[in-house]
mmCIF file of C-alpha atoms in Angstrom:
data_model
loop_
_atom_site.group_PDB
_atom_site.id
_atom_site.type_symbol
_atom_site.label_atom_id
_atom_site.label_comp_id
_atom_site.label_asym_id
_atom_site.label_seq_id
_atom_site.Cartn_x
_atom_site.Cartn_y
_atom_site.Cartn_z
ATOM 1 C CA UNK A 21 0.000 0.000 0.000
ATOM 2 C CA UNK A 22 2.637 2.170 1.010
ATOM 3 C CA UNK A 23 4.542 1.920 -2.207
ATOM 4 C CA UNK A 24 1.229 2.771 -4.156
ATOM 5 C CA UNK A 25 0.436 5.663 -2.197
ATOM 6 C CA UNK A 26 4.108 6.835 -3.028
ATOM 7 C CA UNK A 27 3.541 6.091 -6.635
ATOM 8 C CA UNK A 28 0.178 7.982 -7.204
ATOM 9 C CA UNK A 29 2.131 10.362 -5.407
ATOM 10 C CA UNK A 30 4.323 11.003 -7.610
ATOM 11 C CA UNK A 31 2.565 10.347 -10.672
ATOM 12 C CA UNK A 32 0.108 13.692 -9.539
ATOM 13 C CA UNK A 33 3.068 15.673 -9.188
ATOM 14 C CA UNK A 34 4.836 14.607 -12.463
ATOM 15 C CA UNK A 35 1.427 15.650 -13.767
ATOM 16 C CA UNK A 36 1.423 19.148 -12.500
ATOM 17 C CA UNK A 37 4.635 19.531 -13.836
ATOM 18 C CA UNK A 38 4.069 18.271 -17.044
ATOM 19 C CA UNK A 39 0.727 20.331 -17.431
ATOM 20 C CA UNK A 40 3.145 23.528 -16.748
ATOM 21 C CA UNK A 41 5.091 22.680 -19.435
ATOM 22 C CA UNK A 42 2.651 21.364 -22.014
ATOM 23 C CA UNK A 43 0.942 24.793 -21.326
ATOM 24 C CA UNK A 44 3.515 26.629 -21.506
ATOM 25 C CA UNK A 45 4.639 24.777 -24.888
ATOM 26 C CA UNK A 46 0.823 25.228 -26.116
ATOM 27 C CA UNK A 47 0.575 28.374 -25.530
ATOM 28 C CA UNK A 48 3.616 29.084 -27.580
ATOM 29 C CA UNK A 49 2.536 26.606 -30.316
ATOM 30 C CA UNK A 50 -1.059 28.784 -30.294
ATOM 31 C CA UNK A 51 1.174 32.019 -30.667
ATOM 32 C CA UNK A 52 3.279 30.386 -34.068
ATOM 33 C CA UNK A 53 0.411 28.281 -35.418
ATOM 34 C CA UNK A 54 -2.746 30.253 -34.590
ATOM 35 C CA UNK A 55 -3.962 27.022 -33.379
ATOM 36 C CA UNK A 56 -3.211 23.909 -31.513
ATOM 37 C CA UNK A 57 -3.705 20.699 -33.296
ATOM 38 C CA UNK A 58 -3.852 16.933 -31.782
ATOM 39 C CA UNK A 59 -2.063 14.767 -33.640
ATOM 40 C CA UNK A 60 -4.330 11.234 -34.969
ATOM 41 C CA UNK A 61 -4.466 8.945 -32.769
ATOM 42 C CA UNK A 62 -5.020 5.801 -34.426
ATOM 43 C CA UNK A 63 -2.817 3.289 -32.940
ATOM 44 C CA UNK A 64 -1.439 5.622 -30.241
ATOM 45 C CA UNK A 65 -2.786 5.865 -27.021
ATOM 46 C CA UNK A 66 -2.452 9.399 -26.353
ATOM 47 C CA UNK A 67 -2.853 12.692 -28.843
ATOM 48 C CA UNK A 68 0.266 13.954 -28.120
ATOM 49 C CA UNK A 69 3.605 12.398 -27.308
ATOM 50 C CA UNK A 70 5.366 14.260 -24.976
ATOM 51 C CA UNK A 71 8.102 11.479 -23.609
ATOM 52 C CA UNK A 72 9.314 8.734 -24.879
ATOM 53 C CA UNK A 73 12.431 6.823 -23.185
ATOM 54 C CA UNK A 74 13.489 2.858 -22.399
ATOM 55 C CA UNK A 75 11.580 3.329 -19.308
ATOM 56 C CA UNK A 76 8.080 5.352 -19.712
ATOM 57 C CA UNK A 77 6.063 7.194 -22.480
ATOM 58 C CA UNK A 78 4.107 10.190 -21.240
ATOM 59 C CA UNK A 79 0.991 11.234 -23.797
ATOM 60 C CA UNK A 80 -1.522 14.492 -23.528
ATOM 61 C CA UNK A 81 -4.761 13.717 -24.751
ATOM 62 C CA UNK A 82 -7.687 16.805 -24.551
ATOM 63 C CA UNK A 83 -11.317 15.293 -26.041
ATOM 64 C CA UNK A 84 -13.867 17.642 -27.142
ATOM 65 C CA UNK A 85 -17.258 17.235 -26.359
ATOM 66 C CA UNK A 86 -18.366 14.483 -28.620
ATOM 67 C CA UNK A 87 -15.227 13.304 -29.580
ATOM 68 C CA UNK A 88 -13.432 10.320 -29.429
ATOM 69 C CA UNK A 89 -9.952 8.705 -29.061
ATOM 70 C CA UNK A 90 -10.623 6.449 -31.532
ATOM 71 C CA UNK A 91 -9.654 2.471 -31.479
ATOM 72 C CA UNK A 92 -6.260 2.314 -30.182
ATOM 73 C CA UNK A 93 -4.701 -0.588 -27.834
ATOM 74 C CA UNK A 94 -2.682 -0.506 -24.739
ATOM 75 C CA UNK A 95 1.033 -2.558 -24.988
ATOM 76 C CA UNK A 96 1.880 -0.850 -21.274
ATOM 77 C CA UNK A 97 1.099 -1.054 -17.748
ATOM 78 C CA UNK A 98 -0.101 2.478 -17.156
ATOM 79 C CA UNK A 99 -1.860 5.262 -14.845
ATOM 80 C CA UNK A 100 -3.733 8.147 -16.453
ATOM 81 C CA UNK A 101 -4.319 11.579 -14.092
ATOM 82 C CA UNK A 102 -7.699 13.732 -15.418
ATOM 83 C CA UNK A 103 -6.836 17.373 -15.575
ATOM 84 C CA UNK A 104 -9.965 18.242 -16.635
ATOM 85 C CA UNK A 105 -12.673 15.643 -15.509
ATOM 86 C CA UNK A 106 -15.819 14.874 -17.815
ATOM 87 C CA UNK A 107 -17.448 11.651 -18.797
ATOM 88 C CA UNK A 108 -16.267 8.995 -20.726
ATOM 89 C CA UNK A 109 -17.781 5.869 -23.023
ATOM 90 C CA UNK A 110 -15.412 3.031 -23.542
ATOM 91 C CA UNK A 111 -16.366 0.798 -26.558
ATOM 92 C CA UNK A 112 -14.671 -2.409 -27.317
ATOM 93 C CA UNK A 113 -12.464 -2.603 -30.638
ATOM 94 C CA UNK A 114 -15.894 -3.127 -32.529
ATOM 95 C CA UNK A 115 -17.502 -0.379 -31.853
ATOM 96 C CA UNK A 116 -19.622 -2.488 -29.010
ATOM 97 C CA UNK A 117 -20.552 -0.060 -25.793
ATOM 98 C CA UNK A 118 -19.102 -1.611 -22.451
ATOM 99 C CA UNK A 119 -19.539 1.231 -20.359
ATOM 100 C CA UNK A 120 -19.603 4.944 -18.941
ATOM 101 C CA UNK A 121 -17.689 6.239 -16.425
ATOM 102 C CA UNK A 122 -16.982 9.635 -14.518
ATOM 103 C CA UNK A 123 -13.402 10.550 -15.316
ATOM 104 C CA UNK A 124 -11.455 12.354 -12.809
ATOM 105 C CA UNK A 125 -8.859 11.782 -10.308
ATOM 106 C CA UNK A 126 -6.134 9.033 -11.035
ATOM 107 C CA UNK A 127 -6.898 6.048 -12.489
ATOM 108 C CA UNK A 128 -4.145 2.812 -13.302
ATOM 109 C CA UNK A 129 -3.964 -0.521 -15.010
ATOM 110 C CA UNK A 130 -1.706 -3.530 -15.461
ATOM 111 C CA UNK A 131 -1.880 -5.338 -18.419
ATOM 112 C CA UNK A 132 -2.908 -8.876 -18.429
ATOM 113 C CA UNK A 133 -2.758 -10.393 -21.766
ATOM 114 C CA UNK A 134 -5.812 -8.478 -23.456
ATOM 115 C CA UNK A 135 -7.525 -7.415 -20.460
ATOM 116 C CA UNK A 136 -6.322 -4.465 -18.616
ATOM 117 C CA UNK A 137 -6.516 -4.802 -14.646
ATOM 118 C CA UNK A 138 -7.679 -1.976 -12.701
ATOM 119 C CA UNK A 139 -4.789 -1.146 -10.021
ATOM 120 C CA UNK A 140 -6.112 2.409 -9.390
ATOM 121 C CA UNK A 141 -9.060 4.250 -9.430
ATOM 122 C CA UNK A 142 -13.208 3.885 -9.440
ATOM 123 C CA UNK A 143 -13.320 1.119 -12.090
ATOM 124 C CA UNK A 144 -14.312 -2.453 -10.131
ATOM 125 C CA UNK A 145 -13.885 -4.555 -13.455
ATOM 126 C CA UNK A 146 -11.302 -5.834 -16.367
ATOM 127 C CA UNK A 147 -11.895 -4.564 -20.087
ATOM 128 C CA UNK A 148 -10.507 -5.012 -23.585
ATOM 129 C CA UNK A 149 -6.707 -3.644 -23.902
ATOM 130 C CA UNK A 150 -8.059 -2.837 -27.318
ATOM 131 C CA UNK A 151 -10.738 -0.008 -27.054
ATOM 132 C CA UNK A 152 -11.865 3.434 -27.778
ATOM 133 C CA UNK A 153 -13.092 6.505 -25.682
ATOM 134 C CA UNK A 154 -15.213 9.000 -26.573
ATOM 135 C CA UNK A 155 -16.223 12.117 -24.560
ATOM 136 C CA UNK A 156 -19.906 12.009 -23.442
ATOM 137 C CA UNK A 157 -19.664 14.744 -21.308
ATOM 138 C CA UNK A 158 -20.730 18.337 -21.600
ATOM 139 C CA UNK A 159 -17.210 19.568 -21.246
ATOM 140 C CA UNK A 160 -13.530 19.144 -22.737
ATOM 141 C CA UNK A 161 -11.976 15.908 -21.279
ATOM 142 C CA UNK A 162 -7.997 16.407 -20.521
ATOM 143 C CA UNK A 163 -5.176 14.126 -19.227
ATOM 144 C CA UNK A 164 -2.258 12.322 -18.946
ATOM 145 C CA UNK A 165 -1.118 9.315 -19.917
ATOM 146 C CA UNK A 166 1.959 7.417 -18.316
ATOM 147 C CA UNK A 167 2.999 4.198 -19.645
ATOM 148 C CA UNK A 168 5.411 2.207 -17.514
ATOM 149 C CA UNK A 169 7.380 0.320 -19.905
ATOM 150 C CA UNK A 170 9.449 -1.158 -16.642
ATOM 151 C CA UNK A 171 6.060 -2.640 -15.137
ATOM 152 C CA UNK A 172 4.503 -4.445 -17.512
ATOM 153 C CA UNK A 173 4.640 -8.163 -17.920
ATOM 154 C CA UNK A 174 6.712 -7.932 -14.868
ATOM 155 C CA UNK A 175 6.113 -11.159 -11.813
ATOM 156 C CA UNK A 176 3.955 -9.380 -9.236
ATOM 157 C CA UNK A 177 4.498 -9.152 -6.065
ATOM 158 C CA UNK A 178 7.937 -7.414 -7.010
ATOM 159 C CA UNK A 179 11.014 -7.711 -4.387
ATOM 160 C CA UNK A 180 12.261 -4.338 -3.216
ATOM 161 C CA UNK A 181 14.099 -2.118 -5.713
ATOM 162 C CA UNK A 182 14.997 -3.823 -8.979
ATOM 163 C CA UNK A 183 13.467 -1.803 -12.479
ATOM 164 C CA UNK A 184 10.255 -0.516 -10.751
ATOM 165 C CA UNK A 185 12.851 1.714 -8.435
ATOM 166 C CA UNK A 186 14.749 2.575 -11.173
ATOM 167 C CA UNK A 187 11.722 3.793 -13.368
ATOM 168 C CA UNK A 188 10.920 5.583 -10.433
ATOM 169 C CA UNK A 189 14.263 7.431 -9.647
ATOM 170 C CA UNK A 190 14.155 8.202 -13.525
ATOM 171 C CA UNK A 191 10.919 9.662 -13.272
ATOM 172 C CA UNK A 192 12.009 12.072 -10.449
ATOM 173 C CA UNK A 193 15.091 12.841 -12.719
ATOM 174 C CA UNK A 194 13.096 13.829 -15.762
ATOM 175 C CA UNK A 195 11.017 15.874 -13.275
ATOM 176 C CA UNK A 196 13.886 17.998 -12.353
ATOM 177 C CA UNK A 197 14.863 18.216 -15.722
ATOM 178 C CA UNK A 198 12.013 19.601 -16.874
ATOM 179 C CA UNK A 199 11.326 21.726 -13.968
ATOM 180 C CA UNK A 200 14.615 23.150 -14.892
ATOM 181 C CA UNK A 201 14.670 23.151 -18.452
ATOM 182 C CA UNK A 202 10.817 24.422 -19.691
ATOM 183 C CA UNK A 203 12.385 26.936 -21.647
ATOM 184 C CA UNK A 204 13.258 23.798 -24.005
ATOM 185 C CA UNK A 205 9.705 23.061 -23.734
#
C-alpha cells in the first residue's frame, strides 16, 4: 500500500509539472500556429507524445465534447491523471458499448494479456486492452497518460528495488529536468 500511495504520489506531481510545461509549450505553439492541433491517434494511445524513453512514455490527450480517441490498444502497464474531468464511453475494438464512467482523479492498469486490470481508481472490473473513448460529457476531457514500460509483464508481487525503483528514480530525474529546463519546452 505504502509503495502505491508513493507512486500515485508522484505520478500527480509529475502531472502538475508536465501540465506547466505542455501549457507553456501550447501556448507558444497557439502564438506560431494560430492554433493547436492533436495529432491522430489511431494506434497511439495518447494525442500527443510528450516522452518517450526505455523506461516510460508520457501522452496528452484533450477530447472535445463528442469526440473520441478512436480504437487504439494498450502494450503498457499504465496510470492516467484527469486534468480536466468529464465523462467517458469506452467501446470495445468493434464499436460495441461496455460502459460509462466519470473521469477524474487518477486512475491505473496492469496489463494482463488483453484485459487491462484496474490497479487504481473507481473502475471495479477488467476490459478489452483494445478499445476506444469517446467524450460524453458536456465539457472538454484532458489528461495524462503514463505508460510504464518497466512494469509491464513484470512477476507481481515485485522484491524491493529492482526496475520498478529505477523507473521511479528516472521519473524524479526527468522531473527535475524539466522543472529546470521548460524553456526547451
Amino acid at each position: 500500500q505504502l509503495r502505491a500511495g508513493a507512486c500515485s504520489a508522484m505520478l500527480r506531481l509529475f502531472a502538475a509539472l508536465l501540465l506547466a510545461a505542455a501549457s507553456r509549450r501550447e501556448r507558444q505553439e497557439s502564438v506560431k500556429t494560430g492554433e493547436t492541433e492533436l495529432e491522430v491517434v489511431g494506434t497511439s494511445v495518447g494525442g500527443k507524445l510528450l516522452r518517450d524513453d526505455a523506461l516510460t512514455r508520457i501522452w496528452e490527450l484533450t477530447l472535445q465534447p463528442g469526440e473520441s480517441g478512436g480504437v487504439h490498444r494498450h502494450e503498457f502497464d499504465y496510470h492516467f491523471v484527469v486534468t480536466q474531468p468529464s465523462t467517458l464511453r469506452v467501446s470495445d475494438a468493434n464499436g460495441t458499448f461496455l460502459f460509462d464512467f466519470e473521469a477524474k482523479g487518477t486512475f491505473g492498469f496492469r496489463l494482463v494479456g488483453d484485459s487491462l486490470v484496474p490497479i487504481e481508481g473507481e473502475l471495479p472490473w477488467n476490459f478489452p486492452a483494445t478499445h476506444s473513448a469517446q467524450n460524453v460529457g458536456e465539457s472538454a476531457f484532458s489528461e495524462f497518460i503514463f505508460e510504464n514500460k518497466a512494469s509491464t509483464n513484470a512477476v507481481w508481487p515485485r522484491p524491493p528495488g529492482g526496475p520498478l525503483k529505477r523507473a521511479l528514480r528516472h521519473a524524479q530525474n526527468l522531473l527535475k529536468r524539466l522543472a529546470g529546463n521548460q524553456e526547451e519546452l
